[in-house]
């Protein structure tokens, strides 16, 4: 059974760095063809793709946010970590991690999401 | 990497068909047959309902169907049901290993 779960702070202050973890089970990031992505959704707004990492440690980022994002993986812990620097209130959103299937380019399994509020 | 364009809302009566459009550019929808669609109920994570423009994952009702022509993709829900009331998002590969979502469409069952 494939599951993903996001964890991290619910509240961060402006200018701080956000660190989120995605812990998954039911598959391994050592397996060729496995990708994990981060996607966010501000309250009442649309989904926005942020970043993606693959089994070979190749990393891909949203062009507009590239300078602020870092995605990494800890294969031994079955975790993918996203850091976002210089947080701003507009970054308030539910952050989702999702498994990406490149045999058709789609996000097939999603975590339940974690709401991050940026406020002083 | 501009968001794909979707109508803000679409409504229909139970049993009626509705279609949601998703318009992109030659750089995304117009080049790649890699559009996926997601259903999202309030407070829940998105759920895949269509991939590769028109393929349906196992377990997804066959009253969901997808198509694409040029720079526009469409999701059709035939025989609208109460449980279909949700937000729907399209997503496309946008080249250079990036992906873009649509602005979302709220489907209301009258």
Short mmCIF file of C-alpha atoms in Angstrom, two decimals:
data_model
loop_
_atom_site.label_atom_id
_atom_site.label_comp_id
_atom_site.label_asym_id
_atom_site.label_seq_id
_atom_site.Cartn_x
_atom_site.Cartn_y
_atom_site.Cartn_z
CA UNK A 1 0.00 0.00 0.00
CA UNK A 2 1.44 3.34 -1.07
CA UNK A 3 1.21 6.16 1.46
CA UNK A 4 2.81 9.58 1.78
CA UNK A 5 2.71 11.91 4.77
CA UNK A 6 3.93 15.47 5.08
CA UNK A 7 5.33 16.88 8.29
CA UNK A 8 6.72 20.22 9.37
CA UNK A 9 5.91 23.43 11.21
CA UNK A 10 2.39 24.81 11.03
CA UNK A 11 3.62 28.37 11.57
CA UNK A 12 6.74 30.16 10.35
CA UNK A 13 7.73 33.80 10.57
CA UNK A 14 8.45 35.99 7.56
CA UNK A 15 12.05 35.67 6.29
CA UNK A 16 12.48 32.29 7.98
CA UNK A 17 13.31 29.07 6.15
CA UNK A 18 10.63 26.38 5.91
CA UNK A 19 11.65 22.74 6.07
CA UNK A 20 9.08 20.06 5.22
CA UNK A 21 9.50 16.30 5.16
CA UNK A 22 7.60 13.76 3.10
CA UNK A 23 7.73 10.27 4.58
CA UNK A 24 6.52 7.55 2.30
CA UNK A 25 5.95 3.80 2.27
CA UNK A 26 4.98 1.13 -0.21
CA UNK A 27 7.78 1.92 -2.65
CA UNK A 28 11.46 2.88 -2.65
CA UNK A 29 13.29 5.86 -4.06
CA UNK A 30 16.09 3.43 -4.91
CA UNK A 31 13.86 2.04 -7.66
CA UNK A 32 14.40 3.30 -11.18
CA UNK A 33 11.51 5.41 -12.41
CA UNK A 34 10.38 6.64 -8.99
CA UNK A 35 9.88 10.37 -8.51
CA UNK A 36 8.54 12.48 -5.62
CA UNK A 37 7.18 15.98 -6.07
CA UNK A 38 6.03 18.87 -3.90
CA UNK A 39 2.91 20.85 -4.80
CA UNK A 40 1.26 23.65 -2.82
CA UNK A 41 -2.16 25.24 -2.64
CA UNK A 42 -2.86 28.61 -0.98
CA UNK A 43 -6.22 28.73 0.80
CA UNK A 44 -9.02 28.92 -1.76
CA UNK A 45 -6.57 28.98 -4.65
CA UNK A 46 -5.14 26.66 -7.27
CA UNK A 47 -2.46 24.00 -7.10
CA UNK A 48 1.11 25.05 -7.91
CA UNK A 49 3.89 22.61 -8.79
CA UNK A 50 7.07 23.32 -6.83
CA UNK A 51 9.78 20.69 -7.25
CA UNK A 52 10.55 17.09 -8.14
CA UNK A 53 13.34 14.63 -7.34
CA UNK A 54 13.99 11.25 -8.92
CA UNK A 55 15.63 7.98 -7.91
CA UNK A 56 18.90 9.15 -9.49
CA UNK A 57 18.89 12.35 -7.38
CA UNK A 58 18.08 14.57 -10.34
CA UNK A 59 16.20 17.66 -9.18
CA UNK A 60 13.78 19.93 -10.98
CA UNK A 61 12.25 23.20 -9.82
CA UNK A 62 9.48 25.67 -10.57
CA UNK A 63 11.26 28.33 -12.59
CA UNK A 64 9.73 31.20 -10.61
CA UNK A 65 10.72 29.77 -7.21
CA UNK A 66 13.95 28.04 -8.12
CA UNK A 67 16.22 30.36 -6.15
CA UNK A 68 14.31 29.67 -2.92
CA UNK A 69 13.74 25.92 -3.16
CA UNK A 70 15.89 22.90 -2.39
CA UNK A 71 14.64 19.33 -2.65
CA UNK A 72 16.62 16.40 -1.30
CA UNK A 73 16.12 12.77 -0.38
CA UNK A 74 17.14 10.42 2.39
CA UNK A 75 16.65 7.00 0.88
CA UNK A 76 17.42 5.18 4.13
CA UNK A 77 14.57 7.02 5.87
CA UNK A 78 12.18 6.91 2.90
CA UNK A 79 11.99 10.69 3.08
CA UNK A 80 12.07 13.64 0.72
CA UNK A 81 12.74 17.06 2.19
CA UNK A 82 11.80 20.45 0.78
CA UNK A 83 13.30 23.67 2.03
CA UNK A 84 12.01 27.09 1.04
CA UNK A 85 13.94 30.16 2.09
CA UNK A 86 12.81 33.70 2.84
CA UNK A 87 9.20 32.78 3.60
CA UNK A 88 6.54 35.45 3.04
CA UNK A 89 2.84 35.58 3.97
CA UNK A 90 1.98 34.83 0.33
CA UNK A 91 3.63 31.44 0.84
CA UNK A 92 0.84 30.48 3.25
CA UNK A 93 -0.54 27.28 1.75
CA UNK A 94 -1.21 23.59 2.14
CA UNK A 95 1.91 21.79 0.97
CA UNK A 96 1.45 18.35 -0.58
CA UNK A 97 3.95 15.72 -1.54
CA UNK A 98 2.97 13.32 -4.29
CA UNK A 99 4.47 10.38 -6.13
CA UNK A 100 5.01 11.08 -9.80
CA UNK A 101 4.61 8.39 -12.42
CA UNK A 102 6.69 9.16 -15.51
CA UNK A 103 4.95 6.47 -17.55
CA UNK A 104 2.24 8.94 -18.45
CA UNK A 105 3.39 11.97 -16.45
CA UNK A 106 0.92 12.10 -13.59
CA UNK A 107 0.79 12.34 -9.81
CA UNK A 108 -0.73 9.06 -8.72
CA UNK A 109 -0.50 9.12 -4.93
CA UNK A 110 -0.76 12.19 -2.69
CA UNK A 111 -0.21 12.90 0.97
CA UNK A 112 -2.98 14.55 2.97
CA UNK A 113 -1.13 17.87 2.93
CA UNK A 114 0.16 20.11 5.68
CA UNK A 115 -0.97 23.71 6.17
CA UNK A 116 1.84 26.18 6.67
CA UNK A 117 0.97 29.71 7.79
CA UNK A 118 3.50 32.51 7.44
CA UNK A 119 2.88 35.22 9.98
CA UNK A 120 4.77 37.26 12.51
CA UNK B 1 5.37 28.69 -16.73
CA UNK B 2 1.96 30.43 -16.71
CA UNK B 3 -1.01 28.56 -15.25
CA UNK B 4 -3.31 26.77 -17.67
CA UNK B 5 -6.68 28.48 -18.16
CA UNK B 6 -9.84 26.84 -16.84
CA UNK B 7 -13.33 28.27 -16.32
CA UNK B 8 -13.87 29.24 -12.69
CA UNK B 9 -17.09 27.29 -12.42
CA UNK B 10 -19.32 24.86 -14.29
CA UNK B 11 -22.69 23.56 -13.16
CA UNK B 12 -25.21 21.00 -14.27
CA UNK B 13 -28.20 18.99 -13.15
CA UNK B 14 -27.93 15.36 -12.05
CA UNK B 15 -27.66 13.06 -15.04
CA UNK B 16 -26.52 15.82 -17.40
CA UNK B 17 -23.06 15.90 -18.99
CA UNK B 18 -20.64 18.75 -18.36
CA UNK B 19 -17.31 19.60 -19.94
CA UNK B 20 -14.43 21.50 -18.38
CA UNK B 21 -11.89 23.08 -20.69
CA UNK B 22 -8.18 23.61 -20.04
CA UNK B 23 -6.32 25.92 -22.38
CA UNK B 24 -2.57 26.15 -22.62
CA UNK B 25 -0.01 27.12 -25.21
CA UNK B 26 2.09 25.50 -27.90
CA UNK B 27 4.80 25.11 -25.24
CA UNK B 28 2.74 22.78 -23.06
CA UNK B 29 -0.59 21.30 -24.19
CA UNK B 30 0.17 21.98 -27.81
CA UNK B 31 3.35 19.91 -27.79
CA UNK B 32 2.88 17.13 -25.27
CA UNK B 33 0.11 14.52 -24.88
CA UNK B 34 0.63 14.60 -21.13
CA UNK B 35 -2.43 16.24 -19.61
CA UNK B 36 -3.75 14.86 -16.35
CA UNK B 37 -6.88 15.82 -14.43
CA UNK B 38 -7.44 15.81 -10.67
CA UNK B 39 -10.61 15.91 -8.58
CA UNK B 40 -10.44 17.62 -5.20
CA UNK B 41 -13.18 17.57 -2.61
CA UNK B 42 -13.10 20.25 0.12
CA UNK B 43 -10.39 19.63 2.67
CA UNK B 44 -9.05 16.62 0.79
CA UNK B 45 -6.00 15.89 -1.32
CA UNK B 46 -6.38 15.84 -5.11
CA UNK B 47 -7.21 12.52 -6.76
CA UNK B 48 -6.16 11.52 -10.28
CA UNK B 49 -9.08 10.91 -12.66
CA UNK B 50 -7.46 11.18 -16.13
CA UNK B 51 -3.86 10.92 -17.40
CA UNK B 52 -2.13 11.12 -20.79
CA UNK B 53 -4.99 13.29 -22.06
CA UNK B 54 -7.63 10.55 -22.08
CA UNK B 55 -6.61 7.49 -20.06
CA UNK B 56 -8.54 6.56 -16.96
CA UNK B 57 -6.78 4.98 -13.95
CA UNK B 58 -8.19 1.77 -12.57
CA UNK B 59 -10.88 2.45 -10.04
CA UNK B 60 -12.04 5.69 -11.65
CA UNK B 61 -15.59 5.73 -12.92
CA UNK B 62 -16.03 5.51 -16.68
CA UNK B 63 -18.27 8.57 -16.58
CA UNK B 64 -15.04 10.59 -16.56
CA UNK B 65 -13.43 11.03 -19.98
CA UNK B 66 -10.72 13.26 -21.39
CA UNK B 67 -9.72 14.60 -24.77
CA UNK B 68 -7.39 17.13 -26.32
CA UNK B 69 -7.31 19.18 -29.48
CA UNK B 70 -4.47 21.56 -30.19
CA UNK B 71 -3.80 23.71 -27.14
CA UNK B 72 -7.04 22.79 -25.34
CA UNK B 73 -7.81 19.75 -23.22
CA UNK B 74 -11.25 18.81 -21.95
CA UNK B 75 -12.66 16.74 -19.11
CA UNK B 76 -16.19 15.47 -19.58
CA UNK B 77 -18.33 14.12 -16.79
CA UNK B 78 -21.25 12.28 -18.31
CA UNK B 79 -24.24 11.67 -16.10
CA UNK B 80 -23.39 14.16 -13.36
CA UNK B 81 -23.78 12.78 -9.82
CA UNK B 82 -23.89 14.50 -6.46
CA UNK B 83 -20.49 13.09 -5.51
CA UNK B 84 -18.94 14.73 -8.60
CA UNK B 85 -19.35 18.14 -6.94
CA UNK B 86 -15.73 19.16 -6.37
CA UNK B 87 -12.89 21.25 -7.76
CA UNK B 88 -11.11 19.94 -10.85
CA UNK B 89 -7.58 20.78 -11.97
CA UNK B 90 -5.77 20.04 -15.20
CA UNK B 91 -2.00 19.62 -15.27
CA UNK B 92 0.46 19.46 -18.14
CA UNK B 93 4.14 18.93 -18.74
CA UNK B 94 5.51 22.34 -19.70
CA UNK B 95 8.93 21.35 -21.01
CA UNK B 96 12.36 21.64 -19.39
CA UNK B 97 11.26 19.21 -16.66
CA UNK B 98 8.59 21.49 -15.26
CA UNK B 99 4.85 21.01 -14.80
CA UNK B 100 1.99 23.48 -14.67
CA UNK B 101 -1.53 23.26 -13.21
CA UNK B 102 -4.68 25.01 -14.29
CA UNK B 103 -6.48 27.57 -12.17
CA UNK B 104 -9.15 25.05 -11.18
CA UNK B 105 -12.87 24.68 -11.93
CA UNK B 106 -15.57 24.37 -9.30
CA UNK B 107 -18.24 21.91 -10.41
CA UNK B 108 -21.67 22.40 -8.87
CA UNK B 109 -24.47 19.86 -9.11
CA UNK B 110 -27.73 21.78 -9.22
#
